[in-house]
Amino acid sequence: MRQMLTAIVRRGQCRPVMEAARRAGAPGGTIFYARGTASSTILAALGLGDGYKDVLVSFMDEEVLDKAIREIRGGHAKGMLLASPCIEGDEEVPMDCKWRLVEVICEEGYSEDIMAVARKAGAKGGTVVNAHGTSTPDDVKFFGTPIVPEKEILMVVMEEDKADAVVKAIEGMEVLRQKGRAVMFTLPVSRFVNLS
């Protein structure tokens, strides 16, 4: 089964992480710039004290994933690695995952409120990636150029037994009930590795 490897590390550490994954046979990946939302205690424990992060996403076969994790752990990156199975066709979702990744894509400015609700429901912290929507013919134009809405992607990793309460709490927010403001989905996490 193919896996999606996500590395959330200190700013500037994704290139060495990707080089380690490539040595193991990974084909490449995509790097995003992000910021953390975790409390300073958690950030300190993970070695992510400055709050600025890089996020790497790479897809690979399971055999390559095992080698990539070993290679990455042998380096000096501080942060975490997550692996999520990629379900293809009629494959079954693995039910033995101990972790879950909750992702919320929302309009800019809502991620802090969503994270506050997630914390009250048991989440410890998350990562926010800045993004933007795609333009459509209905978008407002400024001198003929579509004004594309700014977005944020909130990523929160938690133990499987806490995830349902967090998802339910976020679902109750008004922003998720308003069309086009936010969407939430979850992914199983088959592996969670602390890089410290």
Short mmCIF file of N, CA and C in Angstrom, two decimals:
data_model
loop_
_atom_site.label_atom_id
_atom_site.label_comp_id
_atom_site.label_asym_id
_atom_site.label_seq_id
_atom_site.Cartn_x
_atom_site.Cartn_y
_atom_site.Cartn_z
N MET A 1 0.85 -1.18 0.00
CA MET A 1 0.00 0.00 0.00
C MET A 1 0.89 1.25 0.00
N ARG A 2 0.51 2.23 -0.78
CA ARG A 2 1.26 3.49 -0.79
C ARG A 2 0.95 4.28 0.47
N GLN A 3 1.92 5.10 0.88
CA GLN A 3 1.79 5.89 2.09
C GLN A 3 2.10 7.35 1.78
N MET A 4 1.44 8.25 2.50
CA MET A 4 1.77 9.66 2.44
C MET A 4 2.60 9.98 3.67
N LEU A 5 3.85 10.37 3.46
CA LEU A 5 4.72 10.76 4.56
C LEU A 5 4.63 12.27 4.71
N THR A 6 4.32 12.72 5.92
CA THR A 6 4.28 14.15 6.24
C THR A 6 5.32 14.40 7.32
N ALA A 7 6.23 15.32 7.05
CA ALA A 7 7.22 15.74 8.05
C ALA A 7 6.90 17.17 8.44
N ILE A 8 6.78 17.42 9.74
CA ILE A 8 6.58 18.78 10.25
C ILE A 8 7.80 19.08 11.10
N VAL A 9 8.66 19.97 10.60
CA VAL A 9 9.96 20.21 11.23
C VAL A 9 10.23 21.71 11.33
N ARG A 10 11.32 22.05 12.04
CA ARG A 10 11.75 23.45 12.14
C ARG A 10 11.99 24.03 10.76
N ARG A 11 11.73 25.34 10.65
CA ARG A 11 11.97 26.04 9.39
C ARG A 11 13.41 25.80 8.93
N GLY A 12 13.56 25.45 7.66
CA GLY A 12 14.87 25.22 7.08
C GLY A 12 15.36 23.79 7.13
N GLN A 13 14.61 22.89 7.79
CA GLN A 13 15.07 21.51 7.93
C GLN A 13 14.44 20.54 6.93
N CYS A 14 13.53 21.01 6.08
CA CYS A 14 12.85 20.09 5.16
C CYS A 14 13.76 19.58 4.04
N ARG A 15 14.66 20.40 3.55
CA ARG A 15 15.53 19.92 2.47
C ARG A 15 16.38 18.73 2.92
N PRO A 16 17.05 18.78 4.09
CA PRO A 16 17.78 17.59 4.54
C PRO A 16 16.86 16.39 4.78
N VAL A 17 15.64 16.63 5.23
CA VAL A 17 14.68 15.54 5.43
C VAL A 17 14.34 14.92 4.08
N MET A 18 14.09 15.75 3.06
CA MET A 18 13.76 15.23 1.73
C MET A 18 14.95 14.51 1.13
N GLU A 19 16.16 15.02 1.35
CA GLU A 19 17.36 14.33 0.85
C GLU A 19 17.49 12.95 1.49
N ALA A 20 17.21 12.84 2.78
CA ALA A 20 17.26 11.54 3.46
C ALA A 20 16.21 10.60 2.88
N ALA A 21 15.00 11.10 2.64
CA ALA A 21 13.93 10.28 2.05
C ALA A 21 14.31 9.83 0.64
N ARG A 22 14.94 10.71 -0.12
CA ARG A 22 15.38 10.33 -1.48
C ARG A 22 16.44 9.24 -1.44
N ARG A 23 17.36 9.31 -0.49
CA ARG A 23 18.37 8.25 -0.36
C ARG A 23 17.70 6.90 -0.12
N ALA A 24 16.53 6.91 0.51
CA ALA A 24 15.80 5.68 0.79
C ALA A 24 14.95 5.23 -0.39
N GLY A 25 14.84 6.08 -1.42
CA GLY A 25 14.06 5.70 -2.60
C GLY A 25 12.81 6.51 -2.84
N ALA A 26 12.52 7.51 -2.01
CA ALA A 26 11.33 8.35 -2.22
C ALA A 26 11.54 9.20 -3.48
N PRO A 27 10.48 9.41 -4.26
CA PRO A 27 10.63 10.12 -5.53
C PRO A 27 10.78 11.63 -5.41
N GLY A 28 10.35 12.24 -4.36
CA GLY A 28 10.36 13.69 -4.21
C GLY A 28 9.20 14.10 -3.33
N GLY A 29 8.94 15.38 -3.23
CA GLY A 29 7.85 15.82 -2.38
C GLY A 29 7.56 17.29 -2.58
N THR A 30 6.69 17.81 -1.75
CA THR A 30 6.30 19.21 -1.78
C THR A 30 6.51 19.79 -0.40
N ILE A 31 7.10 21.00 -0.34
CA ILE A 31 7.37 21.66 0.93
C ILE A 31 6.46 22.87 1.07
N PHE A 32 5.84 23.01 2.25
CA PHE A 32 4.99 24.16 2.58
C PHE A 32 5.62 24.89 3.76
N TYR A 33 5.40 26.18 3.83
CA TYR A 33 5.81 26.95 5.00
C TYR A 33 4.62 27.06 5.93
N ALA A 34 4.86 26.94 7.24
CA ALA A 34 3.76 26.92 8.20
C ALA A 34 4.19 27.56 9.51
N ARG A 35 3.23 27.62 10.43
CA ARG A 35 3.51 28.10 11.79
C ARG A 35 2.79 27.19 12.76
N GLY A 36 3.34 27.08 13.96
CA GLY A 36 2.77 26.21 14.97
C GLY A 36 1.74 26.92 15.83
N THR A 37 0.86 26.13 16.45
CA THR A 37 -0.13 26.67 17.38
C THR A 37 0.00 26.06 18.76
N ALA A 38 0.97 25.15 18.94
CA ALA A 38 1.11 24.44 20.22
C ALA A 38 1.61 25.38 21.31
N SER A 39 1.30 25.02 22.55
CA SER A 39 1.80 25.80 23.68
C SER A 39 3.32 25.70 23.73
N SER A 40 3.96 26.62 24.41
CA SER A 40 5.42 26.64 24.44
C SER A 40 6.00 25.38 25.07
N THR A 41 5.30 24.76 26.01
CA THR A 41 5.78 23.52 26.63
C THR A 41 5.87 22.41 25.59
N ILE A 42 4.83 22.28 24.78
CA ILE A 42 4.81 21.25 23.75
C ILE A 42 5.87 21.56 22.70
N LEU A 43 5.93 22.83 22.26
CA LEU A 43 6.93 23.21 21.27
C LEU A 43 8.34 22.90 21.76
N ALA A 44 8.60 23.21 23.02
CA ALA A 44 9.93 22.95 23.58
C ALA A 44 10.22 21.45 23.57
N ALA A 45 9.24 20.63 23.93
CA ALA A 45 9.44 19.18 23.98
C ALA A 45 9.74 18.61 22.59
N LEU A 46 9.12 19.19 21.55
CA LEU A 46 9.34 18.71 20.19
C LEU A 46 10.51 19.42 19.50
N GLY A 47 11.10 20.38 20.17
CA GLY A 47 12.20 21.11 19.56
C GLY A 47 11.75 22.11 18.52
N LEU A 48 10.53 22.61 18.64
CA LEU A 48 9.96 23.54 17.66
C LEU A 48 9.66 24.89 18.30
N GLY A 49 10.55 25.39 19.14
CA GLY A 49 10.30 26.58 19.94
C GLY A 49 10.00 27.85 19.19
N ASP A 50 10.50 28.03 17.97
CA ASP A 50 10.29 29.32 17.31
C ASP A 50 8.92 29.45 16.65
N GLY A 51 8.18 28.37 16.48
CA GLY A 51 6.84 28.45 15.91
C GLY A 51 6.81 28.39 14.39
N TYR A 52 7.91 28.70 13.71
CA TYR A 52 7.93 28.63 12.25
C TYR A 52 8.37 27.24 11.83
N LYS A 53 7.62 26.65 10.89
CA LYS A 53 7.86 25.26 10.51
C LYS A 53 7.90 25.10 9.01
N ASP A 54 8.44 23.99 8.58
CA ASP A 54 8.33 23.50 7.22
C ASP A 54 7.51 22.22 7.28
N VAL A 55 6.68 22.01 6.28
CA VAL A 55 5.89 20.78 6.16
C VAL A 55 6.26 20.15 4.83
N LEU A 56 6.68 18.90 4.87
CA LEU A 56 7.01 18.14 3.67
C LEU A 56 5.97 17.05 3.49
N VAL A 57 5.46 16.91 2.27
CA VAL A 57 4.54 15.81 1.94
C VAL A 57 5.16 15.04 0.77
N SER A 58 5.27 13.72 0.94
CA SER A 58 5.85 12.86 -0.08
C SER A 58 5.09 11.53 -0.10
N PHE A 59 4.87 10.98 -1.28
CA PHE A 59 4.14 9.72 -1.42
C PHE A 59 5.12 8.63 -1.83
N MET A 60 4.99 7.45 -1.19
CA MET A 60 5.94 6.36 -1.46
C MET A 60 5.32 5.02 -1.08
N ASP A 61 5.95 3.94 -1.57
CA ASP A 61 5.53 2.60 -1.19
C ASP A 61 5.95 2.32 0.25
N GLU A 62 5.28 1.36 0.88
CA GLU A 62 5.52 1.06 2.29
C GLU A 62 6.97 0.64 2.57
N GLU A 63 7.57 -0.14 1.65
CA GLU A 63 8.96 -0.56 1.87
C GLU A 63 9.89 0.64 1.88
N VAL A 64 9.63 1.60 1.00
CA VAL A 64 10.45 2.82 0.94
C VAL A 64 10.20 3.65 2.20
N LEU A 65 8.97 3.67 2.68
CA LEU A 65 8.63 4.43 3.89
C LEU A 65 9.48 3.98 5.07
N ASP A 66 9.59 2.68 5.28
CA ASP A 66 10.40 2.16 6.40
C ASP A 66 11.83 2.66 6.31
N LYS A 67 12.41 2.59 5.11
CA LYS A 67 13.79 3.05 4.91
C LYS A 67 13.89 4.56 5.10
N ALA A 68 12.90 5.29 4.58
CA ALA A 68 12.91 6.75 4.69
C ALA A 68 12.86 7.20 6.15
N ILE A 69 12.02 6.56 6.95
CA ILE A 69 11.93 6.92 8.37
C ILE A 69 13.28 6.68 9.06
N ARG A 70 13.92 5.54 8.76
CA ARG A 70 15.24 5.27 9.35
C ARG A 70 16.26 6.33 8.94
N GLU A 71 16.27 6.69 7.67
CA GLU A 71 17.22 7.70 7.17
C GLU A 71 16.96 9.06 7.83
N ILE A 72 15.70 9.45 7.91
CA ILE A 72 15.35 10.76 8.48
C ILE A 72 15.70 10.80 9.96
N ARG A 73 15.41 9.71 10.68
CA ARG A 73 15.73 9.68 12.12
C ARG A 73 17.23 9.77 12.37
N GLY A 74 18.03 9.37 11.41
CA GLY A 74 19.48 9.45 11.55
C GLY A 74 20.02 10.86 11.37
N GLY A 75 19.17 11.80 10.98
CA GLY A 75 19.59 13.18 10.76
C GLY A 75 19.39 14.03 12.00
N HIS A 76 19.36 15.34 11.81
CA HIS A 76 19.29 16.28 12.93
C HIS A 76 17.99 17.07 12.97
N ALA A 77 16.98 16.68 12.21
CA ALA A 77 15.72 17.43 12.17
C ALA A 77 14.98 17.31 13.50
N LYS A 78 14.28 18.38 13.87
CA LYS A 78 13.45 18.41 15.07
C LYS A 78 12.00 18.58 14.64
N GLY A 79 11.13 17.72 15.13
CA GLY A 79 9.72 17.80 14.78
C GLY A 79 9.06 16.44 14.83
N MET A 80 8.25 16.13 13.81
CA MET A 80 7.54 14.86 13.79
C MET A 80 7.35 14.36 12.37
N LEU A 81 7.18 13.04 12.27
CA LEU A 81 6.85 12.38 11.01
C LEU A 81 5.51 11.69 11.19
N LEU A 82 4.67 11.77 10.17
CA LEU A 82 3.38 11.08 10.16
C LEU A 82 3.30 10.29 8.87
N ALA A 83 2.74 9.11 8.93
CA ALA A 83 2.49 8.33 7.72
C ALA A 83 1.01 8.00 7.68
N SER A 84 0.39 8.25 6.52
CA SER A 84 -1.03 7.95 6.33
C SER A 84 -1.18 7.06 5.11
N PRO A 85 -1.98 5.99 5.23
CA PRO A 85 -2.17 5.11 4.08
C PRO A 85 -2.97 5.81 2.98
N CYS A 86 -2.59 5.54 1.74
CA CYS A 86 -3.32 6.06 0.58
C CYS A 86 -4.24 4.95 0.10
N ILE A 87 -5.50 5.16 0.22
CA ILE A 87 -6.49 4.15 -0.15
C ILE A 87 -6.77 4.27 -1.64
N GLU A 88 -6.61 3.17 -2.36
CA GLU A 88 -6.85 3.16 -3.79
C GLU A 88 -7.95 2.18 -4.12
N GLY A 89 -8.88 2.61 -4.96
CA GLY A 89 -9.94 1.73 -5.42
C GLY A 89 -10.77 1.15 -4.29
N ASP A 90 -10.82 -0.18 -4.21
CA ASP A 90 -11.65 -0.87 -3.23
C ASP A 90 -10.90 -1.26 -1.97
N GLU A 91 -9.71 -0.72 -1.75
CA GLU A 91 -8.93 -1.08 -0.56
C GLU A 91 -9.67 -0.66 0.70
N GLU A 92 -9.47 -1.43 1.75
CA GLU A 92 -10.08 -1.14 3.05
C GLU A 92 -9.23 -0.13 3.82
N VAL A 93 -9.88 0.73 4.58
CA VAL A 93 -9.17 1.66 5.45
C VAL A 93 -8.64 0.88 6.64
N PRO A 94 -7.33 0.97 6.94
CA PRO A 94 -6.80 0.26 8.11
C PRO A 94 -7.44 0.79 9.39
N MET A 95 -7.91 -0.11 10.24
CA MET A 95 -8.58 0.31 11.46
C MET A 95 -7.69 0.24 12.69
N ASP A 96 -6.44 -0.15 12.53
CA ASP A 96 -5.57 -0.30 13.68
C ASP A 96 -4.68 0.92 13.92
N CYS A 97 -5.04 2.05 13.34
CA CYS A 97 -4.24 3.27 13.51
C CYS A 97 -4.50 3.87 14.89
N LYS A 98 -3.44 4.28 15.56
CA LYS A 98 -3.55 4.85 16.91
C LYS A 98 -3.64 6.37 16.90
N TRP A 99 -3.43 6.97 15.73
CA TRP A 99 -3.41 8.42 15.59
C TRP A 99 -4.32 8.83 14.44
N ARG A 100 -4.75 10.09 14.48
CA ARG A 100 -5.54 10.63 13.37
C ARG A 100 -5.10 12.07 13.10
N LEU A 101 -5.10 12.43 11.83
CA LEU A 101 -4.80 13.79 11.41
C LEU A 101 -6.12 14.46 11.03
N VAL A 102 -6.46 15.52 11.74
CA VAL A 102 -7.66 16.30 11.44
C VAL A 102 -7.19 17.53 10.66
N GLU A 103 -7.77 17.75 9.49
CA GLU A 103 -7.41 18.92 8.69
C GLU A 103 -8.65 19.76 8.45
N VAL A 104 -8.48 21.07 8.61
CA VAL A 104 -9.56 22.02 8.35
C VAL A 104 -9.01 23.06 7.38
N ILE A 105 -9.65 23.20 6.23
CA ILE A 105 -9.31 24.25 5.28
C ILE A 105 -10.35 25.34 5.49
N CYS A 106 -9.89 26.53 5.89
CA CYS A 106 -10.81 27.60 6.25
C CYS A 106 -10.35 28.94 5.69
N GLU A 107 -11.26 29.90 5.71
CA GLU A 107 -10.89 31.26 5.32
C GLU A 107 -9.85 31.78 6.31
N GLU A 108 -8.99 32.64 5.80
CA GLU A 108 -7.93 33.21 6.63
C GLU A 108 -8.54 33.89 7.87
N GLY A 109 -7.90 33.65 9.01
CA GLY A 109 -8.34 34.27 10.25
C GLY A 109 -9.17 33.37 11.15
N TYR A 110 -9.64 32.23 10.64
CA TYR A 110 -10.46 31.34 11.44
C TYR A 110 -9.67 30.23 12.14
N SER A 111 -8.44 29.98 11.73
CA SER A 111 -7.70 28.83 12.26
C SER A 111 -7.47 28.94 13.77
N GLU A 112 -7.21 30.14 14.28
CA GLU A 112 -6.98 30.29 15.73
C GLU A 112 -8.24 29.95 16.52
N ASP A 113 -9.40 30.41 16.04
CA ASP A 113 -10.66 30.09 16.72
C ASP A 113 -10.94 28.59 16.67
N ILE A 114 -10.69 27.99 15.52
CA ILE A 114 -10.91 26.54 15.38
C ILE A 114 -9.96 25.78 16.30
N MET A 115 -8.70 26.23 16.37
CA MET A 115 -7.72 25.57 17.24
C MET A 115 -8.12 25.71 18.70
N ALA A 116 -8.67 26.86 19.09
CA ALA A 116 -9.11 27.06 20.48
C ALA A 116 -10.22 26.06 20.83
N VAL A 117 -11.15 25.84 19.91
CA VAL A 117 -12.23 24.87 20.14
C VAL A 117 -11.64 23.46 20.20
N ALA A 118 -10.69 23.15 19.32
CA ALA A 118 -10.05 21.83 19.32
C ALA A 118 -9.31 21.58 20.63
N ARG A 119 -8.64 22.61 21.16
CA ARG A 119 -7.93 22.47 22.44
C ARG A 119 -8.90 22.15 23.57
N LYS A 120 -10.02 22.85 23.60
CA LYS A 120 -11.02 22.60 24.66
C LYS A 120 -11.53 21.17 24.60
N ALA A 121 -11.51 20.58 23.39
CA ALA A 121 -12.00 19.21 23.22
C ALA A 121 -10.90 18.17 23.39
N GLY A 122 -9.65 18.61 23.67
CA GLY A 122 -8.59 17.65 23.95
C GLY A 122 -7.36 17.70 23.07
N ALA A 123 -7.37 18.50 22.00
CA ALA A 123 -6.18 18.60 21.14
C ALA A 123 -5.11 19.43 21.85
N LYS A 124 -3.85 19.15 21.55
CA LYS A 124 -2.75 19.87 22.20
C LYS A 124 -2.22 21.01 21.36
N GLY A 125 -2.16 20.87 20.08
CA GLY A 125 -1.62 21.91 19.21
C GLY A 125 -1.74 21.49 17.76
N GLY A 126 -1.41 22.39 16.88
CA GLY A 126 -1.53 22.10 15.47
C GLY A 126 -0.54 22.91 14.66
N THR A 127 -0.67 22.78 13.36
CA THR A 127 0.16 23.49 12.41
C THR A 127 -0.74 24.18 11.40
N VAL A 128 -0.45 25.45 11.10
CA VAL A 128 -1.25 26.22 10.14
C VAL A 128 -0.41 26.50 8.91
N VAL A 129 -0.94 26.12 7.75
CA VAL A 129 -0.30 26.40 6.46
C VAL A 129 -1.12 27.49 5.79
N ASN A 130 -0.47 28.54 5.31
CA ASN A 130 -1.17 29.58 4.55
C ASN A 130 -1.37 29.09 3.13
N ALA A 131 -2.54 29.38 2.57
CA ALA A 131 -2.89 28.93 1.23
C ALA A 131 -3.83 29.97 0.61
N HIS A 132 -4.33 29.69 -0.57
CA HIS A 132 -5.36 30.54 -1.15
C HIS A 132 -6.26 29.70 -2.01
N GLY A 133 -7.49 30.20 -2.17
CA GLY A 133 -8.46 29.50 -2.99
C GLY A 133 -8.13 29.66 -4.46
N THR A 134 -8.93 29.04 -5.31
CA THR A 134 -8.76 29.19 -6.75
C THR A 134 -9.82 30.14 -7.25
N SER A 135 -9.52 30.88 -8.31
CA SER A 135 -10.49 31.86 -8.79
C SER A 135 -11.56 31.17 -9.63
N THR A 136 -12.75 31.76 -9.61
CA THR A 136 -13.87 31.30 -10.42
C THR A 136 -14.45 32.51 -11.14
N PRO A 137 -15.27 32.30 -12.16
CA PRO A 137 -15.86 33.44 -12.86
C PRO A 137 -16.70 34.34 -11.95
N ASP A 138 -17.20 33.80 -10.82
CA ASP A 138 -18.04 34.58 -9.91
C ASP A 138 -17.26 35.42 -8.91
N ASP A 139 -15.93 35.28 -8.86
CA ASP A 139 -15.13 36.03 -7.89
C ASP A 139 -15.19 37.53 -8.17
N VAL A 140 -15.06 38.31 -7.12
CA VAL A 140 -14.99 39.76 -7.24
C VAL A 140 -13.71 40.11 -7.98
N LYS A 141 -13.79 41.10 -8.88
CA LYS A 141 -12.60 41.49 -9.64
C LYS A 141 -12.16 42.90 -9.26
N PHE A 142 -10.86 43.11 -9.29
CA PHE A 142 -10.26 44.42 -9.04
C PHE A 142 -9.43 44.76 -10.26
N PHE A 143 -9.86 45.75 -11.03
CA PHE A 143 -9.21 46.10 -12.29
C PHE A 143 -9.04 44.88 -13.18
N GLY A 144 -10.10 44.06 -13.27
CA GLY A 144 -10.11 42.90 -14.15
C GLY A 144 -9.42 41.66 -13.61
N THR A 145 -8.79 41.75 -12.43
CA THR A 145 -8.10 40.60 -11.85
C THR A 145 -8.94 40.02 -10.72
N PRO A 146 -9.22 38.69 -10.76
CA PRO A 146 -10.02 38.10 -9.68
C PRO A 146 -9.31 38.23 -8.33
N ILE A 147 -10.07 38.57 -7.31
CA ILE A 147 -9.54 38.60 -5.94
C ILE A 147 -9.80 37.23 -5.35
N VAL A 148 -8.73 36.48 -5.14
CA VAL A 148 -8.84 35.10 -4.67
C VAL A 148 -8.76 35.10 -3.14
N PRO A 149 -9.71 34.42 -2.48
CA PRO A 149 -9.72 34.44 -1.01
C PRO A 149 -8.51 33.71 -0.41
N GLU A 150 -7.93 34.33 0.61
CA GLU A 150 -6.83 33.69 1.34
C GLU A 150 -7.41 32.60 2.23
N LYS A 151 -6.70 31.50 2.34
CA LYS A 151 -7.13 30.34 3.14
C LYS A 151 -6.04 29.96 4.13
N GLU A 152 -6.42 29.15 5.09
CA GLU A 152 -5.48 28.52 6.02
C GLU A 152 -5.84 27.05 6.11
N ILE A 153 -4.83 26.22 6.24
CA ILE A 153 -5.06 24.78 6.44
C ILE A 153 -4.54 24.46 7.84
N LEU A 154 -5.44 24.09 8.72
CA LEU A 154 -5.08 23.71 10.08
C LEU A 154 -4.91 22.20 10.12
N MET A 155 -3.74 21.74 10.59
CA MET A 155 -3.44 20.31 10.71
C MET A 155 -3.23 19.98 12.18
N VAL A 156 -4.04 19.05 12.71
CA VAL A 156 -3.95 18.68 14.12
C VAL A 156 -3.82 17.16 14.21
N VAL A 157 -2.74 16.69 14.82
CA VAL A 157 -2.52 15.25 15.01
C VAL A 157 -2.87 14.91 16.44
N MET A 158 -3.62 13.83 16.63
CA MET A 158 -3.99 13.43 17.98
C MET A 158 -4.22 11.93 18.05
N GLU A 159 -4.26 11.44 19.29
CA GLU A 159 -4.55 10.03 19.49
C GLU A 159 -5.96 9.74 18.97
N GLU A 160 -6.13 8.55 18.42
CA GLU A 160 -7.41 8.15 17.84
C GLU A 160 -8.57 8.30 18.82
N ASP A 161 -8.35 7.97 20.09
CA ASP A 161 -9.46 8.01 21.06
C ASP A 161 -9.90 9.44 21.39
N LYS A 162 -9.13 10.46 21.05
CA LYS A 162 -9.53 11.86 21.29
C LYS A 162 -10.11 12.51 20.04
N ALA A 163 -9.89 11.92 18.89
CA ALA A 163 -10.23 12.56 17.63
C ALA A 163 -11.72 12.82 17.45
N ASP A 164 -12.57 11.87 17.81
CA ASP A 164 -14.01 12.07 17.61
C ASP A 164 -14.54 13.26 18.38
N ALA A 165 -14.08 13.46 19.61
CA ALA A 165 -14.52 14.61 20.41
C ALA A 165 -14.07 15.92 19.77
N VAL A 166 -12.86 15.94 19.25
CA VAL A 166 -12.34 17.16 18.60
C VAL A 166 -13.12 17.44 17.32
N VAL A 167 -13.35 16.42 16.51
CA VAL A 167 -14.10 16.59 15.27
C VAL A 167 -15.51 17.09 15.57
N LYS A 168 -16.16 16.50 16.55
CA LYS A 168 -17.52 16.91 16.91
C LYS A 168 -17.55 18.37 17.38
N ALA A 169 -16.57 18.77 18.17
CA ALA A 169 -16.51 20.15 18.66
C ALA A 169 -16.33 21.13 17.50
N ILE A 170 -15.44 20.79 16.57
CA ILE A 170 -15.21 21.68 15.42
C ILE A 170 -16.44 21.72 14.53
N GLU A 171 -17.09 20.57 14.33
CA GLU A 171 -18.30 20.53 13.50
C GLU A 171 -19.39 21.45 14.03
N GLY A 172 -19.41 21.68 15.34
CA GLY A 172 -20.42 22.54 15.94
C GLY A 172 -20.19 24.03 15.72
N MET A 173 -19.06 24.40 15.15
CA MET A 173 -18.75 25.81 14.93
C MET A 173 -19.54 26.37 13.75
N GLU A 174 -19.95 27.61 13.88
CA GLU A 174 -20.72 28.28 12.83
C GLU A 174 -19.96 28.33 11.51
N VAL A 175 -18.66 28.52 11.56
CA VAL A 175 -17.86 28.64 10.34
C VAL A 175 -17.96 27.39 9.47
N LEU A 176 -18.15 26.22 10.07
CA LEU A 176 -18.28 25.00 9.28
C LEU A 176 -19.68 24.83 8.69
N ARG A 177 -20.64 25.56 9.21
CA ARG A 177 -22.00 25.47 8.69
C ARG A 177 -22.26 26.47 7.56
N GLN A 178 -21.35 27.41 7.38
CA GLN A 178 -21.51 28.43 6.33
C GLN A 178 -20.83 27.95 5.05
N LYS A 179 -21.57 27.94 3.97
CA LYS A 179 -21.08 27.43 2.69
C LYS A 179 -19.82 28.19 2.25
N GLY A 180 -18.80 27.42 1.91
CA GLY A 180 -17.58 27.99 1.37
C GLY A 180 -16.60 28.56 2.38
N ARG A 181 -16.93 28.55 3.66
CA ARG A 181 -16.03 29.13 4.68
C ARG A 181 -14.99 28.13 5.17
N ALA A 182 -15.39 26.87 5.34
CA ALA A 182 -14.46 25.87 5.88
C ALA A 182 -14.93 24.47 5.53
N VAL A 183 -13.97 23.57 5.43
CA VAL A 183 -14.26 22.15 5.24
C VAL A 183 -13.28 21.37 6.11
N MET A 184 -13.75 20.27 6.67
CA MET A 184 -12.91 19.46 7.56
C MET A 184 -12.91 18.02 7.06
N PHE A 185 -11.76 17.37 7.19
CA PHE A 185 -11.66 15.94 6.90
C PHE A 185 -10.59 15.35 7.81
N THR A 186 -10.60 14.02 7.94
CA THR A 186 -9.61 13.35 8.78
C THR A 186 -8.91 12.26 7.98
N LEU A 187 -7.68 11.97 8.39
CA LEU A 187 -6.89 10.90 7.78
C LEU A 187 -6.36 10.00 8.88
N PRO A 188 -6.37 8.69 8.67
CA PRO A 188 -5.73 7.80 9.65
C PRO A 188 -4.22 7.99 9.59
N VAL A 189 -3.56 7.90 10.72
CA VAL A 189 -2.10 8.00 10.79
C VAL A 189 -1.58 6.64 11.22
N SER A 190 -0.91 5.94 10.30
CA SER A 190 -0.42 4.60 10.60
C SER A 190 0.87 4.63 11.41
N ARG A 191 1.62 5.73 11.32
CA ARG A 191 2.85 5.88 12.10
C ARG A 191 3.00 7.31 12.57
N PHE A 192 3.51 7.46 13.78
CA PHE A 192 3.83 8.78 14.34
C PHE A 192 5.23 8.66 14.93
N VAL A 193 6.15 9.48 14.46
CA VAL A 193 7.54 9.42 14.93
C VAL A 193 7.95 10.80 15.41
N ASN A 194 8.41 10.89 16.66
CA ASN A 194 8.91 12.14 17.22
C ASN A 194 10.38 12.27 16.83
N LEU A 195 10.73 13.38 16.20
CA LEU A 195 12.12 13.67 15.84
C LEU A 195 12.66 14.67 16.84
N SER A 196 13.46 14.23 17.77
CA SER A 196 14.02 15.19 18.74
C SER A 196 15.43 14.80 19.11
#
